Short mmCIF file of C-alpha atoms and ligand atoms in Angstrom, two decimals:
data_model
loop_
_atom_site.label_atom_id
_atom_site.label_comp_id
_atom_site.label_asym_id
_atom_site.label_seq_id
_atom_site.Cartn_x
_atom_site.Cartn_y
_atom_site.Cartn_z
CA MET A 154 5.67 -22.95 -10.87
CA ARG A 155 7.47 -19.61 -11.64
CA ALA A 156 8.44 -16.95 -9.00
CA VAL A 157 10.24 -13.87 -8.67
CA GLN A 158 13.13 -14.29 -6.34
CA ILE A 159 16.35 -12.57 -5.17
CA ASP A 160 19.13 -14.38 -3.86
CA ARG A 161 21.32 -11.32 -3.05
CA PHE A 162 20.45 -7.47 -2.58
CA GLY A 163 21.07 -4.95 -5.39
CA THR A 164 19.51 -3.38 -8.43
CA PRO A 165 16.70 -4.54 -10.45
CA ASP A 166 19.16 -6.89 -12.17
CA VAL A 167 19.13 -9.26 -8.90
CA LEU A 168 15.37 -10.15 -9.81
CA ASP A 169 15.14 -13.56 -11.33
CA LEU A 170 11.96 -15.30 -12.62
CA VAL A 171 12.97 -18.94 -11.24
CA VAL A 172 11.11 -22.36 -10.93
CA ALA A 173 10.16 -22.78 -7.40
CA PRO A 174 8.37 -25.52 -5.74
CA GLU A 175 4.35 -25.16 -5.51
CA PRO A 176 3.39 -24.34 -1.83
CA GLU A 177 1.21 -26.89 0.07
CA PRO A 178 -1.55 -24.92 1.77
CA GLY A 179 -1.60 -25.96 5.55
CA PRO A 180 -4.78 -25.87 7.88
CA GLY A 181 -6.65 -22.59 7.67
CA GLU A 182 -4.84 -21.67 4.33
CA VAL A 183 -6.36 -20.81 0.93
CA LEU A 184 -4.35 -21.69 -2.20
CA ILE A 185 -4.70 -19.05 -4.96
CA ARG A 186 -3.58 -18.88 -8.40
CA THR A 187 -1.94 -15.21 -8.93
CA VAL A 188 -3.37 -13.21 -11.72
CA ALA A 189 -1.66 -10.03 -10.84
CA THR A 190 0.21 -8.08 -8.16
CA SER A 191 1.74 -4.66 -7.92
CA LEU A 192 4.83 -2.95 -6.81
CA ASN A 193 4.93 -1.19 -3.51
CA PRO A 194 8.08 0.78 -2.03
CA VAL A 195 8.74 -2.10 0.55
CA ASP A 196 9.44 -4.43 -2.24
CA ASP A 197 12.06 -1.88 -3.61
CA LYS A 198 13.63 -1.40 -0.31
CA THR A 199 13.67 -5.28 0.23
CA ARG A 200 15.35 -5.77 -2.97
CA GLU A 201 18.04 -3.33 -2.42
CA GLY A 202 18.97 -4.37 0.97
CA ALA A 203 17.58 -1.19 2.63
CA ILE A 204 15.38 -2.85 5.29
CA GLY A 205 18.36 -4.18 7.11
CA ASP A 206 17.80 -6.87 9.90
CA GLY A 207 14.57 -9.14 10.01
CA THR A 208 14.19 -9.69 6.38
CA PRO A 209 13.20 -13.50 5.46
CA PRO A 210 16.29 -15.54 4.49
CA LEU A 211 17.87 -15.57 0.96
CA PRO A 212 16.78 -16.40 -1.70
CA MET A 213 13.47 -15.05 -0.88
CA THR A 214 10.15 -14.42 -3.09
CA LEU A 215 9.26 -10.84 -2.92
CA GLY A 216 5.77 -9.22 -3.17
CA TRP A 217 2.82 -8.15 -0.91
CA ASP A 218 -0.13 -7.45 -3.27
CA LEU A 219 -2.07 -10.46 -4.75
CA ALA A 220 -5.20 -10.50 -6.97
CA GLY A 221 -6.12 -13.97 -8.23
CA ILE A 222 -8.28 -17.06 -8.23
CA VAL A 223 -8.84 -19.35 -5.70
CA VAL A 224 -7.57 -22.99 -6.36
CA ASP A 225 -8.34 -24.44 -3.01
CA GLY A 226 -10.36 -22.82 -0.44
CA GLY A 227 -9.92 -25.15 2.13
CA ASP A 228 -12.22 -24.65 5.12
CA SER A 229 -12.49 -20.95 4.41
CA GLY A 230 -15.86 -20.72 2.72
CA LEU A 231 -14.15 -19.53 -0.31
CA ARG A 232 -14.78 -21.71 -3.48
CA ALA A 233 -12.36 -22.77 -6.13
CA GLY A 234 -12.68 -20.24 -9.14
CA GLU A 235 -13.64 -17.31 -7.02
CA ARG A 236 -11.82 -13.98 -7.68
CA VAL A 237 -9.89 -12.88 -4.48
CA ILE A 238 -7.38 -10.20 -3.11
CA ALA A 239 -4.90 -10.47 -0.42
CA MET A 240 -2.14 -8.79 1.40
CA SER A 241 0.71 -11.02 2.51
CA HIS A 242 3.22 -9.64 5.10
CA GLN A 243 6.11 -10.71 3.03
CA LEU A 244 8.79 -9.55 5.34
CA GLY A 245 7.07 -11.15 8.36
CA SER A 246 6.15 -14.47 7.06
CA GLY A 247 8.49 -14.83 4.05
CA ARG A 248 5.49 -15.50 1.85
CA GLY A 249 6.01 -13.35 -1.12
CA THR A 250 3.07 -12.95 -3.67
CA TRP A 251 4.99 -12.70 -6.62
CA ALA A 252 4.58 -16.44 -7.84
CA ASP A 253 1.99 -18.45 -9.83
CA LEU A 254 0.71 -19.98 -6.89
CA VAL A 255 0.61 -18.61 -3.07
CA ALA A 256 -0.87 -20.13 -0.09
CA LEU A 257 -2.07 -17.65 2.51
CA PRO A 258 -4.14 -17.85 6.00
CA ALA A 259 -7.83 -17.38 5.11
CA SER A 260 -7.79 -14.37 7.40
CA ALA A 261 -5.85 -12.62 4.96
CA VAL A 262 -7.97 -13.01 2.09
CA ALA A 263 -11.28 -11.33 0.88
CA VAL A 264 -13.29 -11.75 -2.38
CA ALA A 265 -12.30 -9.34 -5.02
CA PRO A 266 -14.22 -6.17 -6.07
CA GLN A 267 -16.83 -7.11 -8.69
CA THR A 268 -16.78 -3.94 -10.51
CA VAL A 269 -12.91 -3.73 -11.49
CA GLY A 270 -10.46 -6.21 -13.33
CA LEU A 271 -7.85 -8.12 -11.38
CA VAL A 272 -5.14 -5.95 -12.40
CA GLU A 273 -6.78 -2.93 -11.15
CA ALA A 274 -7.71 -4.92 -7.91
CA ALA A 275 -4.06 -5.97 -7.38
CA THR A 276 -3.11 -2.30 -6.55
CA LEU A 277 -5.37 -2.35 -3.71
CA PRO A 278 -4.40 -4.66 -0.57
CA LEU A 279 -1.22 -2.88 0.65
CA PRO A 280 -1.87 0.68 0.10
CA GLY A 281 -5.68 0.26 1.15
CA LEU A 282 -5.18 -1.46 4.14
CA THR A 283 -2.16 0.96 5.30
CA ALA A 284 -4.55 3.77 4.45
CA TRP A 285 -7.56 1.91 6.18
CA GLN A 286 -5.68 0.81 9.58
CA THR A 287 -4.08 4.29 9.68
CA LEU A 288 -7.13 6.15 9.25
CA ASN A 289 -8.92 4.04 11.87
CA TRP A 290 -6.03 4.77 14.20
CA LEU A 291 -6.45 8.40 13.58
CA ALA A 292 -10.29 7.81 14.28
CA VAL A 293 -11.40 10.72 12.05
CA SER A 294 -14.92 11.45 11.80
CA ALA A 295 -17.28 13.45 9.88
CA GLY A 296 -16.70 17.04 10.09
CA GLU A 297 -13.07 16.91 11.56
CA ARG A 298 -10.22 18.35 9.59
CA LEU A 299 -7.59 16.06 8.30
CA LEU A 300 -4.24 17.03 6.51
CA ILE A 301 -2.44 14.36 4.25
CA ALA A 302 1.08 14.62 3.30
CA GLY A 303 1.47 12.79 0.21
CA ALA A 304 -2.01 12.71 -0.69
CA ALA A 305 -1.44 11.60 -4.43
CA GLY A 306 0.51 8.68 -3.67
CA ALA A 307 -0.62 5.09 -3.51
CA VAL A 308 -1.65 5.07 0.36
CA GLY A 309 -2.24 8.85 0.28
CA GLY A 310 -4.60 8.87 -2.70
CA VAL A 311 -6.69 5.93 -1.08
CA ALA A 312 -6.51 7.89 2.32
CA LEU A 313 -7.97 10.95 0.54
CA GLN A 314 -10.74 9.13 -0.91
CA LEU A 315 -11.67 7.10 2.25
CA ALA A 316 -11.64 10.26 4.40
CA CYS A 317 -13.59 12.14 2.10
CA ALA A 318 -16.07 9.35 1.82
CA ARG A 319 -16.40 9.41 5.88
CA GLY A 320 -17.30 13.10 5.50
CA VAL A 321 -13.88 14.33 6.82
CA ALA A 322 -12.80 17.80 5.51
CA VAL A 323 -9.44 16.90 3.83
CA ASP A 324 -6.50 19.33 2.77
CA ALA A 325 -3.58 17.70 0.75
CA LEU A 326 0.27 18.21 0.61
CA VAL A 327 1.50 16.85 -2.75
CA SER A 328 4.99 16.76 -4.54
CA ARG A 329 4.21 18.38 -7.85
CA ASP A 330 1.83 20.59 -9.95
CA ALA A 331 0.53 17.31 -11.77
CA GLN A 332 -0.93 15.82 -8.57
CA VAL A 333 -2.85 18.97 -7.60
CA ALA A 334 -5.84 18.17 -10.10
CA PHE A 335 -5.70 14.53 -8.84
CA ALA A 336 -6.14 15.73 -4.91
CA ARG A 337 -8.72 18.17 -5.93
CA GLY A 338 -10.68 15.90 -8.10
CA HIS A 339 -10.68 13.20 -5.49
CA GLY A 340 -12.17 15.82 -2.75
CA ALA A 341 -9.34 17.56 -0.96
CA GLU A 342 -10.02 21.35 -0.42
CA VAL A 343 -6.81 23.08 0.07
CA VAL A 344 -4.13 21.36 -1.97
CA ALA A 345 -0.53 22.88 -1.98
CA THR A 346 2.96 21.65 -2.78
CA ASP A 347 4.51 24.16 -0.12
CA PRO A 348 4.34 22.47 2.99
CA ASP A 349 4.02 26.03 4.75
CA ALA A 350 0.77 26.47 2.92
CA PHE A 351 -1.32 24.72 5.76
CA ARG A 352 -2.40 26.77 8.65
CA ALA A 353 -0.59 25.99 11.97
CA ARG A 354 -2.47 23.95 14.76
CA SER A 355 -5.60 23.68 12.86
CA TYR A 356 -5.69 20.03 11.91
CA ASP A 357 -7.57 17.47 14.09
CA ALA A 358 -5.48 14.96 12.50
CA VAL A 359 -2.49 14.79 10.12
CA PHE A 360 -1.82 11.52 7.85
CA ASP A 361 1.81 11.61 7.02
CA THR A 362 2.89 9.04 4.02
CA PHE A 363 6.44 10.33 3.46
CA GLY A 364 8.11 11.67 6.66
CA ALA A 365 7.18 15.36 6.04
CA PHE A 366 6.64 15.83 10.00
CA LEU A 367 4.14 18.65 9.70
CA THR A 368 3.83 18.64 13.23
CA ASP A 369 3.01 22.39 13.54
CA ALA A 370 0.04 21.60 11.58
CA VAL A 371 -1.87 19.29 14.32
CA ALA A 372 -4.01 21.15 16.66
CA ASP A 373 -3.34 20.77 20.59
CA GLY A 374 -4.94 17.74 21.39
CA GLY A 375 -4.91 16.17 17.94
CA ARG A 376 -3.50 12.88 16.40
CA TYR A 377 -0.44 12.56 14.10
CA ALA A 378 0.13 9.18 12.28
CA SER A 379 3.28 8.68 9.97
CA ILE A 380 3.62 5.38 7.89
CA ALA A 381 7.13 6.34 7.00
CA THR A 382 9.10 3.80 9.11
CA GLN A 383 12.44 4.63 7.76
CA ALA A 384 11.96 8.50 8.23
CA GLY A 385 12.07 7.57 11.99
CA PRO A 386 9.72 8.16 14.78
CA VAL A 387 7.22 11.19 15.18
CA PRO A 388 8.70 13.72 17.54
CA ASP A 389 7.18 13.42 21.06
CA LEU A 390 4.04 15.75 21.03
CA SER A 391 2.66 14.88 24.25
CA ALA A 392 3.23 18.32 25.85
CA ARG A 393 0.46 19.49 23.55
CA GLY A 394 -1.96 16.58 24.20
CA VAL A 395 -1.13 15.15 20.55
CA ARG A 396 -1.00 11.38 20.11
CA THR A 397 1.54 10.14 17.73
CA THR A 398 2.46 6.85 16.05
CA VAL A 399 4.52 5.24 13.17
CA ASN A 400 1.66 2.70 12.09
CA GLN A 401 2.51 -0.65 10.45
CA VAL A 402 0.07 -2.45 8.20
CA HIS A 403 -1.06 -5.92 9.15
CA GLU A 404 -2.88 -8.65 7.34
CA ASP A 405 -6.53 -8.04 7.43
CA GLY A 406 -9.22 -9.83 5.10
CA ALA A 407 -12.04 -8.32 7.04
CA GLY A 408 -10.27 -4.89 6.02
CA LEU A 409 -10.18 -5.81 2.42
CA ARG A 410 -13.69 -6.63 2.20
CA GLU A 411 -14.73 -3.42 3.52
CA LEU A 412 -12.32 -1.93 0.98
CA ALA A 413 -13.77 -3.98 -2.03
CA GLY A 414 -17.10 -2.80 -1.11
CA LEU A 415 -16.05 0.75 -1.57
CA VAL A 416 -14.64 0.30 -4.83
CA ASP A 417 -18.00 -1.48 -5.80
CA ASP A 418 -19.97 1.49 -4.42
CA GLY A 419 -17.62 4.10 -6.37
CA SER A 420 -16.41 5.48 -3.13
CA LEU A 421 -12.84 4.45 -4.05
CA ARG A 422 -11.01 4.56 -7.37
CA LEU A 423 -8.01 2.76 -8.28
CA ARG A 424 -5.27 3.73 -10.44
CA VAL A 425 -3.14 1.76 -12.59
CA HIS A 426 0.01 3.78 -14.31
CA ALA A 427 1.20 0.77 -16.18
CA ALA A 428 1.25 -3.13 -16.58
CA PHE A 429 3.99 -5.48 -17.22
CA GLY A 430 4.17 -9.04 -17.60
CA VAL A 431 5.92 -10.97 -14.81
CA ASP A 432 8.75 -11.88 -17.41
CA ARG A 433 9.74 -8.15 -17.53
CA ILE A 434 9.85 -7.71 -13.69
CA ARG A 435 13.12 -5.95 -14.09
CA ALA A 436 11.73 -3.33 -16.44
CA ALA A 437 8.68 -2.87 -13.92
CA HIS A 438 11.15 -2.11 -11.23
CA ARG A 439 13.12 0.35 -13.30
CA ARG A 440 10.01 2.25 -14.47
CA PHE A 441 8.96 2.31 -10.45
CA LEU A 442 12.40 3.68 -9.65
CA ARG A 443 12.00 6.48 -12.26
CA GLY A 444 8.98 8.07 -10.42
CA GLY A 445 6.80 10.58 -11.82
CA LEU A 446 3.79 8.16 -11.44
CA SER A 447 0.12 8.64 -11.61
CA GLY A 448 -1.03 5.24 -10.31
CA LYS A 449 0.64 1.60 -9.52
CA ILE A 450 2.64 -0.54 -11.52
CA ALA A 451 1.11 -3.68 -11.92
CA VAL A 452 2.43 -6.99 -12.90
CA THR A 453 0.33 -9.70 -14.51
CA PHE A 454 1.10 -13.43 -14.47
N1 LIG B 785 4.36 1.52 7.81
C1 LIG B 785 3.69 0.79 7.00
O1 LIG B 785 3.23 -0.18 7.35
C2 LIG B 785 3.75 1.28 5.45
C3 LIG B 785 2.51 0.55 4.60
C4 LIG B 785 2.78 0.92 3.25
C5 LIG B 785 3.62 1.93 2.71
N2 LIG B 785 4.72 2.36 3.72
C6 LIG B 785 5.72 3.42 3.38
O2 LIG B 785 4.86 4.66 3.21
C7 LIG B 785 5.51 5.50 2.09
C8 LIG B 785 4.30 5.77 1.17
O3 LIG B 785 3.95 4.64 0.27
P1 LIG B 785 3.33 4.65 -0.88
O4 LIG B 785 3.14 3.33 -1.49
O5 LIG B 785 2.30 5.58 -0.81
O6 LIG B 785 4.39 5.62 -2.00
P2 LIG B 785 4.05 6.59 -3.19
O7 LIG B 785 3.06 6.06 -4.06
O8 LIG B 785 5.35 6.82 -3.54
O9 LIG B 785 3.46 7.74 -2.31
C9 LIG B 785 4.26 8.72 -1.56
C10 LIG B 785 3.80 10.03 -2.03
O10 LIG B 785 4.42 10.98 -1.44
C11 LIG B 785 4.99 12.09 -2.33
N3 LIG B 785 6.10 12.78 -1.86
C12 LIG B 785 7.26 12.20 -1.49
N4 LIG B 785 8.22 13.35 -0.95
C13 LIG B 785 7.20 14.50 -1.15
C14 LIG B 785 7.69 15.70 -0.79
N5 LIG B 785 8.73 16.46 -0.25
N6 LIG B 785 6.75 16.65 -0.73
C15 LIG B 785 5.36 16.35 -1.09
N7 LIG B 785 5.02 14.94 -1.49
C16 LIG B 785 6.20 14.23 -1.52
C17 LIG B 785 5.37 11.43 -3.50
O11 LIG B 785 5.36 12.15 -4.67
P3 LIG B 785 6.05 11.67 -5.87
O12 LIG B 785 5.39 10.82 -6.68
O13 LIG B 785 6.25 12.96 -6.81
O14 LIG B 785 7.20 10.88 -5.61
C18 LIG B 785 4.13 10.36 -3.71
O15 LIG B 785 3.07 10.98 -4.26
C19 LIG B 785 6.68 4.42 1.51
O16 LIG B 785 7.82 4.93 2.23
C20 LIG B 785 6.45 2.92 2.05
O17 LIG B 785 7.34 2.45 2.28
C21 LIG B 785 4.70 2.06 5.08
#
């Protein structure tokens, strides 16, 4: 089968489409034929060698997102031919999804949303679970006020929609004027490109997707979650009674089922900026690196 691997760290030129052995699903695993995947910042950092210690050994197959068709459902209850999505924690397990066939624990897999194609569905798993799990940590509920930094990004854009669907009042920090319309159109109230535009100590919770550290904005007694691992820890705000975390996404098929339901009931809209065939994986990465995106870069198999 084909797999996108690196045998060294570097520019997109280190990405190779190689012939790799087919995985054998173990007990409790599902074998999936990949139809589409998408690029995430972690793939880029892994390829560059920016993650540091703890990456899987080289050569490694990259990729976290997966949308595909079940080949062998094992004892999972999933049937051969069923459309599924999954997130694989590639850094933790070494199981990259950028391959024709991927074996994953059944607990990481969910039936795909019915109302979108698998290319769109492939943009959901990693950003969706990150948004879902971080909002759950923040425990924001209807009537509370949430500030999202990076609200038009992949994770921020999902978090914005999920929070609005929960009845949370959301304000949004975005990077450029082109993102203002997106944030307003998806339910944000105050939308600004200036981090000083938000009232101090007025938010029950802050969801920080890029290391903005808008710590003045959170109310005393509030919650502050960052997902920007590489920006470092959130400053200690315990003197103000603010709980803080740098949240780390984990595999979660049950969370994916909830997210698929929200896609199907129209609460969550997915965005594909462009799709590339897997034979153009280097071009896909170069497009990702240029930035200015209005959705995710998908890759088809
Ligand atoms: N901890 C975890 O488990 C976890 C999980 C998923 C992702 N992450 C990390 O979280 C980060 C976001 O991921 P993502 O997939 O959402 O990336 P993304 O799609 O690039 O989103 C980041 C957003 O933040 C915006 N932004 C960046 N700098 C800004 C600034 N100074 N002011 C205002 N907006 C700014 C970007 O704007 P532009 O589009 O203009 O650049 C973009 O809209 C990445 O660093 C990723 O590695 C961590």
